[in-house]
Coordinates of C-alpha atoms in Angstrom, one line a residue:
M16 CA 0.0 0.0 0.1
T17 CA 1.3 3.6 -0.9
E18 CA 0.6 6.8 0.6
S19 CA -1.4 7.7 -2.2
E20 CA -3.7 5.2 -1.9
Q21 CA -7.3 5.8 -1.3
P22 CA -8.9 4.6 1.9
S23 CA -11.2 1.1 1.2
V24 CA -13.8 -0.7 3.1
P25 CA -14.4 -4.2 2.9
L26 CA -17.1 -5.7 0.9
S27 CA -18.7 -7.4 3.5
T28 CA -19.5 -3.7 5.4
L29 CA -21.7 -2.9 2.5
L30 CA -23.4 -6.5 2.8
A31 CA -23.9 -6.1 6.4
D32 CA -26.0 -2.8 5.9
P33 CA -29.8 -4.0 6.3
A34 CA -30.9 -0.7 4.6
L35 CA -29.3 -1.6 1.5
G36 CA -30.6 -5.3 1.2
L37 CA -27.4 -6.4 -0.8
R38 CA -27.1 -10.0 -1.6
Q39 CA -24.1 -11.9 -2.7
I40 CA -25.1 -14.5 -5.2
A41 CA -21.7 -15.0 -6.9
G42 CA -17.8 -15.1 -6.7
P43 CA -15.6 -15.9 -3.5
A44 CA -18.1 -15.7 -0.3
G45 CA -17.4 -14.0 3.1
E46 CA -14.2 -12.5 1.9
H47 CA -12.8 -9.8 4.1
R48 CA -10.2 -9.3 1.7
V49 CA -12.2 -7.7 -1.0
L50 CA -11.9 -4.1 -0.6
I51 CA -14.0 -1.4 -2.3
S52 CA -12.3 1.8 -2.6
T53 CA -15.0 3.6 -4.8
V54 CA -18.6 2.9 -6.2
G55 CA -19.1 3.9 -10.1
T56 CA -22.4 3.3 -12.3
T57 CA -22.1 2.0 -16.0
E58 CA -24.2 1.0 -18.8
I59 CA -21.8 0.6 -21.5
E60 CA -21.0 -2.3 -23.1
D61 CA -16.8 -2.0 -22.2
P62 CA -16.3 0.4 -19.1
T63 CA -12.4 -0.5 -18.6
P64 CA -11.2 2.6 -20.3
Y65 CA -13.0 4.3 -17.5
L66 CA -11.9 2.3 -14.4
V67 CA -9.2 2.6 -12.0
G68 CA -9.3 -0.6 -9.7
G69 CA -10.9 -1.2 -6.5
E70 CA -14.4 -0.1 -7.8
L71 CA -17.9 -1.4 -6.8
L72 CA -19.2 -1.4 -10.7
L73 CA -23.2 -1.1 -10.6
T74 CA -25.1 -1.8 -13.6
A75 CA -28.9 -2.6 -14.5
G76 CA -27.8 -4.3 -17.5
V77 CA -28.8 -1.9 -20.1
R78 CA -26.3 -2.7 -22.6
L79 CA -25.5 -6.3 -21.1
P80 CA -24.4 -8.7 -23.9
L81 CA -27.4 -11.1 -24.8
D82 CA -25.3 -14.4 -24.9
A83 CA -23.2 -16.2 -22.8
E84 CA -19.9 -15.8 -24.3
G85 CA -20.5 -12.1 -24.3
I86 CA -21.3 -11.8 -20.8
D87 CA -18.2 -13.9 -20.1
T88 CA -16.0 -11.5 -22.2
Y89 CA -17.4 -8.6 -20.0
V90 CA -16.9 -10.1 -16.6
R91 CA -13.2 -10.9 -17.7
Q92 CA -12.5 -7.5 -18.9
V93 CA -14.0 -5.7 -15.7
V94 CA -11.7 -8.4 -13.6
A95 CA -8.8 -7.6 -15.5
A96 CA -9.3 -4.0 -15.1
G97 CA -9.2 -4.4 -11.3
V98 CA -12.8 -4.1 -10.4
S99 CA -13.5 -5.4 -6.9
A100 CA -17.0 -6.5 -7.0
L101 CA -19.9 -6.0 -9.7
G102 CA -23.6 -5.1 -8.5
F103 CA -26.6 -5.6 -10.5
G104 CA -30.0 -4.1 -9.9
V105 CA -32.9 -5.9 -10.9
A106 CA -35.8 -4.2 -12.4
P107 CA -36.8 -2.2 -14.6
V108 CA -34.6 -4.0 -17.4
H109 CA -34.0 -7.4 -16.0
E110 CA -36.7 -9.2 -13.7
E111 CA -34.0 -11.4 -12.2
V112 CA -29.7 -11.2 -12.7
P113 CA -29.2 -13.5 -15.8
P114 CA -27.8 -16.9 -14.8
E115 CA -24.9 -16.6 -17.5
L116 CA -23.5 -13.7 -15.4
I117 CA -23.8 -15.6 -11.7
A118 CA -21.6 -18.5 -13.8
A119 CA -19.1 -16.1 -15.2
C120 CA -18.3 -14.2 -12.2
D121 CA -18.2 -17.6 -10.3
R122 CA -15.6 -18.5 -13.2
H123 CA -13.7 -15.5 -13.1
G124 CA -13.6 -15.0 -8.9
L125 CA -15.6 -11.7 -9.3
P126 CA -18.1 -11.1 -6.3
L127 CA -21.6 -10.3 -7.7
L128 CA -24.3 -8.3 -5.6
R129 CA -27.7 -8.5 -6.1
L130 CA -29.6 -5.0 -5.5
P131 CA -33.3 -4.9 -4.8
P132 CA -35.3 -3.0 -6.9
A133 CA -35.9 -0.6 -3.8
T134 CA -32.1 0.1 -3.4
P135 CA -31.0 3.1 -5.6
F136 CA -27.4 2.9 -6.8
V137 CA -26.9 6.5 -5.0
A138 CA -27.8 4.9 -1.9
V139 CA -25.0 2.1 -2.3
G140 CA -22.5 5.0 -3.3
Q141 CA -23.5 7.0 -0.2
A142 CA -23.2 4.2 2.2
A143 CA -19.8 3.4 0.7
Y144 CA -18.6 6.9 1.1
A145 CA -19.8 7.2 4.5
A146 CA -18.0 4.0 5.6
I147 CA -14.6 5.1 3.8
A148 CA -14.9 8.4 5.3
E149 CA -15.2 6.7 8.9
V150 CA -12.0 4.6 7.7
R151 CA -10.1 7.9 7.0
N152 CA -11.2 9.5 10.0
R153 CA -10.2 6.6 12.1
E154 CA -6.7 6.8 10.7
L155 CA -6.5 10.4 10.8
R156 CA -7.3 9.9 14.7
E157 CA -5.0 7.1 15.3
I158 CA -2.1 9.1 13.5
S159 CA -3.0 12.1 15.5
R160 CA -2.9 10.3 19.0
A161 CA 0.5 8.7 17.9
Q162 CA 2.0 12.0 16.9
S163 CA 0.8 13.2 20.5
A164 CA 2.5 10.5 22.3
L165 CA 5.8 10.7 20.5
A166 CA 5.6 14.3 21.0
T167 CA 5.4 13.9 24.8
A168 CA 7.9 11.1 24.7
A169 CA 10.6 13.3 23.0
A170 CA 10.1 15.8 25.8
R171 CA 10.9 13.3 28.7
P172 CA 14.2 12.8 29.9
D173 CA 14.6 9.3 28.4
A174 CA 13.6 10.9 25.1
L175 CA 15.3 8.3 22.9
R176 CA 13.8 5.1 24.8
A177 CA 10.5 6.9 25.1
V178 CA 10.3 7.5 21.4
L179 CA 11.0 4.5 20.1
A180 CA 8.5 2.7 22.7
Q181 CA 5.8 4.9 21.7
L182 CA 6.8 4.0 18.0
S183 CA 6.7 0.2 18.8
A184 CA 3.3 0.6 20.6
H185 CA 1.5 2.4 17.9
T186 CA 2.9 0.1 15.0
G187 CA 3.2 -3.1 16.5
A188 CA 7.1 -3.3 15.4
W189 CA 10.3 -3.9 16.8
A190 CA 12.2 -0.6 16.8
V191 CA 15.7 0.0 17.0
L192 CA 18.4 2.7 16.6
Y193 CA 21.7 2.1 15.2
D194 CA 24.8 4.1 14.6
S195 CA 26.7 3.9 11.3
Q196 CA 28.7 1.1 12.4
G197 CA 25.7 -0.8 13.0
T198 CA 26.0 -0.8 16.6
E199 CA 22.6 -1.0 18.2
L200 CA 21.9 1.9 20.5
F201 CA 18.3 1.5 21.7
S202 CA 15.5 -0.8 20.9
A203 CA 12.1 -1.1 22.0
G204 CA 9.4 -3.7 21.5
P205 CA 9.2 -7.5 21.4
R206 CA 12.8 -8.6 20.0
P207 CA 12.2 -10.9 17.0
A208 CA 13.8 -14.3 16.7
S209 CA 17.1 -14.7 15.1
P210 CA 18.0 -13.9 12.3
T211 CA 15.4 -11.1 11.9
P212 CA 17.6 -8.8 14.1
G213 CA 20.9 -9.6 12.2
R214 CA 18.8 -8.9 9.1
V215 CA 17.6 -5.4 10.1
R216 CA 21.1 -4.6 11.2
D217 CA 22.7 -5.6 7.7
L218 CA 19.7 -3.5 6.0
A219 CA 20.6 -0.6 8.0
V220 CA 24.3 -0.9 7.5
R221 CA 23.8 -1.1 3.5
T222 CA 21.5 1.9 3.4
I223 CA 23.7 4.0 5.6
A224 CA 26.6 3.2 3.5
R225 CA 24.8 4.0 0.4
V226 CA 24.1 7.1 1.9
R227 CA 27.6 8.1 2.8
A228 CA 28.7 7.0 -0.3
R229 CA 26.1 9.3 -2.0
T230 CA 27.1 12.5 -0.1
G231 CA 30.8 11.7 0.4
A232 CA 32.9 12.0 3.3
A233 CA 31.6 15.6 4.4
G234 CA 28.4 17.4 4.1
R235 CA 25.1 16.7 5.6
A236 CA 23.9 13.2 4.7
A237 CA 20.9 12.9 2.9
P238 CA 18.0 11.0 4.2
A239 CA 17.0 7.6 3.0
A240 CA 14.7 4.4 3.4
A241 CA 14.7 1.0 2.4
A242 CA 12.7 -2.0 2.9
D243 CA 12.7 -5.9 2.6
H244 CA 10.6 -8.5 3.6
E245 CA 10.8 -12.6 3.9
G246 CA 7.3 -14.6 4.3
R247 CA 5.5 -12.6 7.0
T248 CA 8.6 -10.6 8.0
H249 CA 8.5 -7.0 7.0
L250 CA 11.6 -4.7 7.5
T251 CA 12.5 -1.0 7.3
V252 CA 15.1 1.3 7.6
H253 CA 15.3 5.1 7.8
T254 CA 18.5 7.0 8.0
L255 CA 18.6 10.3 10.2
P256 CA 20.1 12.8 8.9
G257 CA 23.1 14.8 11.0
A258 CA 26.6 16.6 11.0
D259 CA 29.2 16.9 13.3
G260 CA 30.7 20.3 14.0
D261 CA 33.6 19.8 11.9
G262 CA 31.7 18.8 8.8
T263 CA 32.0 14.7 9.0
T264 CA 28.8 13.0 8.4
T265 CA 27.4 11.2 11.2
T266 CA 24.1 8.8 10.1
L267 CA 22.1 7.1 12.5
A268 CA 19.3 4.9 11.5
L269 CA 15.9 3.6 12.6
G270 CA 15.0 0.0 12.1
Q271 CA 11.8 -1.8 12.4
A272 CA 10.8 -5.4 12.0
A273 CA 6.9 -6.3 11.8
T274 CA 4.8 -9.5 11.1
T275 CA 2.6 -7.2 8.9
A276 CA 3.0 -4.9 6.1
P277 CA 3.5 -1.4 7.0
T278 CA 0.1 0.6 6.5
L279 CA -0.2 4.5 5.6
V280 CA -0.9 5.1 9.5
H281 CA 2.3 3.1 10.4
R282 CA 4.4 5.1 7.8
Q283 CA 2.6 8.3 9.0
V284 CA 3.9 7.6 12.6
T285 CA 7.3 6.3 11.8
G286 CA 7.8 9.7 9.6
T287 CA 7.1 11.6 12.7
A288 CA 9.3 9.5 15.0
T289 CA 12.2 9.8 12.3
V290 CA 11.8 13.4 12.7
L291 CA 12.2 13.8 16.3
L292 CA 14.7 11.1 16.3
A293 CA 17.0 13.2 14.2
L294 CA 16.6 16.3 16.3
L295 CA 17.1 14.3 19.7
T296 CA 20.3 12.4 18.1
S297 CA 21.8 15.5 16.2
P298 CA 22.4 18.6 18.5
R299 CA 25.0 19.3 16.1
H300 CA 22.1 20.0 13.5
A301 CA 21.3 23.1 16.0
L302 CA 24.3 25.0 14.5
G303 CA 25.9 25.2 18.3
T304 CA 25.1 24.0 21.7
D305 CA 22.0 25.0 23.9
T306 CA 24.6 26.7 26.1
H307 CA 25.8 28.8 23.3
S308 CA 22.1 29.9 22.3
A309 CA 21.3 30.7 26.0
G310 CA 24.2 32.6 26.5
A311 CA 23.6 35.0 23.4
L312 CA 19.8 35.4 24.5
V313 CA 21.1 36.6 27.9
R314 CA 23.3 39.0 26.4
L315 CA 20.6 40.0 24.2
M316 CA 18.2 40.6 26.9
L317 CA 20.9 42.7 28.7
G318 CA 21.4 45.2 26.1
A319 CA 23.9 43.7 23.6
A320 CA 23.1 44.1 19.6
P321 CA 21.9 41.6 17.6
A322 CA 25.2 41.7 15.5
E323 CA 27.2 41.4 18.6
V324 CA 25.5 37.9 19.9
A325 CA 25.0 36.3 16.1
P326 CA 28.3 35.0 16.2
A327 CA 27.6 32.5 19.2
L328 CA 24.7 31.1 17.3
A329 CA 26.8 30.5 14.3
R330 CA 28.7 27.3 13.7
A331 CA 32.3 27.1 15.4
D332 CA 33.9 26.5 12.1
T333 CA 32.9 29.6 10.0
T334 CA 34.8 32.7 9.9
E335 CA 33.3 36.1 10.6
A336 CA 33.1 36.7 6.8
E337 CA 31.4 33.8 6.4
R338 CA 28.5 34.3 9.1
C339 CA 25.6 35.6 7.3
W340 CA 22.2 34.7 7.7
V341 CA 18.7 34.0 5.7
V342 CA 15.4 35.4 7.1
V343 CA 12.7 33.2 6.2
H344 CA 9.0 34.3 6.2
G345 CA 6.1 31.8 5.9
R346 CA 2.4 31.8 5.5
H347 CA 0.5 28.2 6.4
T348 CA -1.8 27.9 3.5
P349 CA -5.9 26.7 4.1
P350 CA -6.7 23.0 3.4
H351 CA -8.2 23.8 -0.2
S352 CA -4.8 25.3 -1.4
T353 CA -2.6 23.8 -4.1
Q354 CA 0.2 23.6 -1.0
A355 CA -1.8 21.8 1.3
S356 CA -3.4 19.2 -1.2
R357 CA 0.3 18.0 -2.0
P358 CA 0.8 14.5 -0.8
G359 CA 1.9 14.4 2.9
A360 CA 0.1 17.5 3.9
R361 CA -2.3 17.5 6.7
P362 CA -5.5 19.3 6.3
G363 CA -6.7 21.4 9.3
A364 CA -3.5 21.1 11.0
R365 CA -2.8 23.7 13.7
P366 CA 0.9 24.5 12.7
G367 CA 1.8 26.5 15.7
G368 CA 0.7 24.0 18.5
D369 CA 1.9 20.8 16.6
P370 CA 5.5 20.0 18.0
A371 CA 6.0 17.2 15.5
Q372 CA 5.4 19.8 12.4
L373 CA 7.8 22.1 14.2
A374 CA 10.1 19.6 14.5
T375 CA 9.5 18.8 11.1
L376 CA 9.9 22.7 9.9
A377 CA 13.4 23.0 11.8
T378 CA 14.7 19.7 10.3
A379 CA 13.5 21.0 6.9
L380 CA 15.1 24.6 7.0
G381 CA 18.3 23.3 8.6
T382 CA 17.8 25.8 11.7
P383 CA 16.5 25.6 15.6
Y384 CA 15.5 29.3 15.3
L385 CA 12.0 29.1 14.0
H386 CA 9.0 31.0 15.3
V387 CA 5.6 30.0 14.3
D388 CA 2.6 32.3 15.4
G389 CA -0.7 30.6 14.3
A390 CA -0.5 30.6 10.5
E391 CA 2.7 32.8 10.1
L392 CA 6.3 31.6 10.2
K393 CA 9.7 33.6 10.7
A394 CA 13.3 31.6 10.9
L395 CA 16.8 32.5 11.0
V396 CA 18.8 30.1 8.6
P397 CA 23.0 30.4 8.9
S398 CA 24.2 30.6 5.5
A399 CA 27.4 31.3 3.4
P400 CA 27.4 34.8 1.8
D401 CA 27.3 33.1 -1.5
T402 CA 24.7 30.7 -1.0
R403 CA 21.5 30.9 -2.8
P404 CA 18.6 29.7 -0.2
E405 CA 16.5 26.9 -1.4
A406 CA 12.9 25.9 -0.2
P407 CA 12.6 22.3 1.2
A408 CA 9.8 20.0 -0.3
Q409 CA 8.9 19.0 3.2
A410 CA 7.7 22.6 3.8
A411 CA 5.5 22.9 1.3
D412 CA 4.2 19.0 2.0
L413 CA 3.3 20.7 5.2
G414 CA 1.5 23.6 3.6
W415 CA 3.8 26.4 4.2
V416 CA 4.5 29.1 1.4
L417 CA 7.9 30.6 2.1
G418 CA 9.9 33.9 1.0
F419 CA 13.6 33.9 1.9
S420 CA 15.7 36.7 1.8
T421 CA 19.4 36.8 0.2
P422 CA 22.2 35.9 2.6
A423 CA 22.8 38.8 4.9
P424 CA 25.3 39.9 8.1
A425 CA 23.5 40.4 11.3
S426 CA 23.9 44.0 10.8
D427 CA 21.7 43.8 8.0
L428 CA 18.9 41.6 9.4
P429 CA 16.2 44.4 9.3
H430 CA 16.7 44.7 5.6
A431 CA 16.8 41.1 5.2
D432 CA 13.6 40.8 7.1
R433 CA 11.9 43.1 4.8
R434 CA 13.0 41.2 1.7
A435 CA 11.5 38.1 2.9
A436 CA 8.6 39.7 3.7
R437 CA 8.2 40.9 0.0
A438 CA 9.3 37.4 -1.3
L439 CA 6.6 35.8 0.4
R440 CA 4.0 38.2 -0.6
R441 CA 5.2 37.3 -4.5
A442 CA 5.2 33.4 -3.6
I443 CA 1.4 33.8 -2.1
A444 CA 0.4 36.0 -5.3
A445 CA 2.1 33.7 -7.9
E446 CA 0.7 30.6 -6.2
V447 CA 4.3 28.9 -5.9
P448 CA 5.6 27.2 -3.1
S449 CA 8.7 29.5 -2.4
V450 CA 10.2 32.7 -3.9
V451 CA 13.7 33.9 -3.3
H452 CA 14.4 37.5 -3.0
T453 CA 16.7 38.8 -6.0
E454 CA 18.5 42.2 -6.3
D455 CA 16.6 44.5 -8.7
P456 CA 18.7 46.0 -11.3
L457 CA 18.4 49.6 -12.9
T458 CA 14.6 50.1 -13.4
V459 CA 12.2 52.6 -13.5
L460 CA 11.7 52.5 -10.1
G461 CA 15.4 53.4 -9.5
L462 CA 15.0 56.6 -11.7
V463 CA 13.1 58.3 -8.9
P464 CA 15.0 59.6 -5.7
A465 CA 13.5 57.5 -2.9
A466 CA 12.4 60.7 -0.8
D467 CA 10.5 62.0 -4.0
A468 CA 8.8 58.8 -4.7
R469 CA 7.3 58.4 -1.1
D470 CA 6.1 61.9 -1.1
L471 CA 4.2 61.0 -4.6
A472 CA 3.1 57.8 -3.2
R473 CA 1.5 59.2 0.0
S474 CA 0.0 62.2 -1.9
R475 CA -1.5 59.7 -4.6
F476 CA -3.2 57.7 -2.1
A477 CA -4.0 60.2 0.5
P478 CA -7.7 60.3 -0.5
L479 CA -8.0 56.7 0.8
D480 CA -7.7 58.2 4.6
R481 CA -11.3 59.4 3.8
A482 CA -12.5 55.8 2.9
G483 CA -14.8 54.4 6.0
A484 CA -15.1 50.8 7.0
P485 CA -12.8 48.2 5.9
G486 CA -10.2 51.3 6.1
A487 CA -7.5 52.4 3.8
S488 CA -5.1 49.7 4.8
V489 CA -7.4 47.2 3.5
L490 CA -8.1 48.9 0.3
L491 CA -4.5 49.1 -0.5
D492 CA -4.2 45.2 0.2
T493 CA -6.9 44.9 -2.0
L494 CA -5.5 46.9 -4.6
R495 CA -1.8 45.6 -4.4
T496 CA -3.1 42.2 -4.7
W497 CA -5.4 42.5 -7.5
L498 CA -2.8 44.7 -9.6
T499 CA -0.2 41.5 -8.5
L500 CA -2.7 39.1 -10.3
H501 CA -3.4 40.7 -13.4
G502 CA -6.8 42.3 -12.2
S503 CA -8.0 38.5 -11.7
W504 CA -11.4 39.0 -9.3
D505 CA -11.2 35.1 -8.5
R506 CA -7.8 35.1 -7.4
T507 CA -7.8 38.1 -5.3
A508 CA -10.9 36.7 -3.9
A509 CA -9.2 33.5 -2.9
T510 CA -5.8 35.1 -1.9
L511 CA -7.7 37.3 0.6
H512 CA -9.8 35.2 1.6
V513 CA -13.0 37.0 1.0
H514 CA -15.9 36.7 -1.6
R515 CA -15.1 38.3 -5.3
N516 CA -18.1 40.7 -4.7
T517 CA -16.3 42.0 -1.8
V518 CA -13.3 42.5 -3.9
R519 CA -15.4 44.4 -6.6
D520 CA -16.6 46.7 -3.8
R521 CA -13.4 47.6 -2.3
L522 CA -11.9 48.6 -5.7
A523 CA -15.1 50.7 -7.0
R524 CA -14.6 52.2 -3.8
V525 CA -10.6 52.8 -4.7
G526 CA -11.7 54.3 -8.0
E527 CA -14.4 56.6 -6.6
L528 CA -12.1 58.2 -4.0
L529 CA -9.0 58.3 -6.5
D530 CA -11.2 59.8 -9.0
V531 CA -9.6 57.1 -11.6
D532 CA -10.8 54.6 -13.9
L533 CA -8.9 51.0 -12.9
Q534 CA -9.9 49.7 -16.1
D535 CA -7.6 52.0 -17.8
A536 CA -3.9 50.0 -18.3
G537 CA -2.1 53.4 -17.9
V538 CA -3.7 54.3 -14.6
R539 CA -3.3 50.6 -13.2
M540 CA 0.5 51.2 -14.1
E541 CA 0.7 54.6 -12.4
L542 CA -0.7 52.9 -9.3
W543 CA 1.3 49.9 -9.4
F544 CA 4.6 52.2 -9.3
A545 CA 3.1 54.6 -6.4
L546 CA 2.3 51.0 -4.5
R547 CA 5.8 49.9 -4.7
W548 CA 6.9 53.4 -3.7
L549 CA 4.2 53.6 -0.6
P550 CA 6.0 52.6 2.7
V551 CA 4.6 49.6 4.5
G552 CA 5.3 51.0 8.1
A553 CA 6.7 54.2 9.4
D554 CA 10.0 52.2 9.9
E555 CA 10.3 51.0 6.0
T556 CA 13.4 52.5 4.4
D557 CA 14.7 51.6 1.1
E558 CA 17.2 49.3 0.4

């Protein structure tokens, strides 16, 4: 089973529903292994081009072949397409299920259900999808409970053993942590009989060796996973990223052995445990010790400037000229957005209150200096001066849109903060996972002196100060978003989370107060430049 697999329910669940009145009349009886992932209705002679597998295919037999050979061909085709079961509705076309269809389903091992005349096809679909939704909700509840238990375990003094114990409890697998030499550091759960522990160790050593060969003797090891099975024993290995302060790689591996194949829930729980174990076993990943970070905070609170304490947060092996920082701004997108719908994303999650998600973000960004406030994120990532920031795929999988500044020294962090904020706005407007700030070459914007440009912008938008609710700032934000999105009402409404009519009303008010026609391309160009020159806040300065 893969992560992208749709949840399914046993066919027996639908057969047990008395409101449907379904009865199996052919095919393997009493099989709980027959799973239904969707319900489809068809009356065409060959539905196979429109099937994806796992369907309960419903038909009233309108175009069912009249001869036994044609019916046999029909059944053979849908079985080859992966249909899980066939449902035949009696009346009004057929008074009873054709015996040739029953014989063909028995011959090809396809469960055949009889739908009584009083059972609409829609009712079968509704019952199936309700049961599937309950399966999904049960999986999500189980994942949530496991992640909460893992996060709590990670805060205990014996965090490594506690996390492994919770992982074993929620997956039913023996969990073991190895170092790069295959030495067993910790384990939890019932230890399997020989030779399974040795096979897990060998798989872990081979996976670690493959990672180290790919990344070389220096740098951060890229995580990898491997799986193997023999009979009823299923083995999995996940390497943990890490790097020593001197640059040498230190790869650990999490191994598991179970008597059942990993489910979607087990993989999600294992993924969370892998992240927590990576953080717990790699303090070097925090780019310094807790003492250094605490000391920097003390100095900052006692009046030191950020530029003075920043060196204490950087790696010890970097020179002062190399100690730069990338500022990251982020926004957690709603469940219906493109990024949140990516595989792995968790709709409806509360990022600010989810320790597992914070750990994942910190690991993905490569920094412990992360602050999440509701749906907003800010982070400081140590970087070399000439390094271009790259957005990790894990951030987008978790539903985050990110804006990155270019690397800047600690003394230039206020400017970098504004660059990251602008990059985030561009990413949201363009509906992309991330944007990295770029230095603008000489443009029309640069031809007007900064002071004159600000005065012109303030004067141009001064009439908006007379606006009533929702206020000048909201009108300006709506105008800026609308212009960024090339005048698209729907995309502007989606970005601002308001109705498209609200966008129209606000822009009509802007046009009325400024006495301009917003449909005029020249007017829009003028307003766009004015918006670029308009200071965002009292502390905004030009770069």
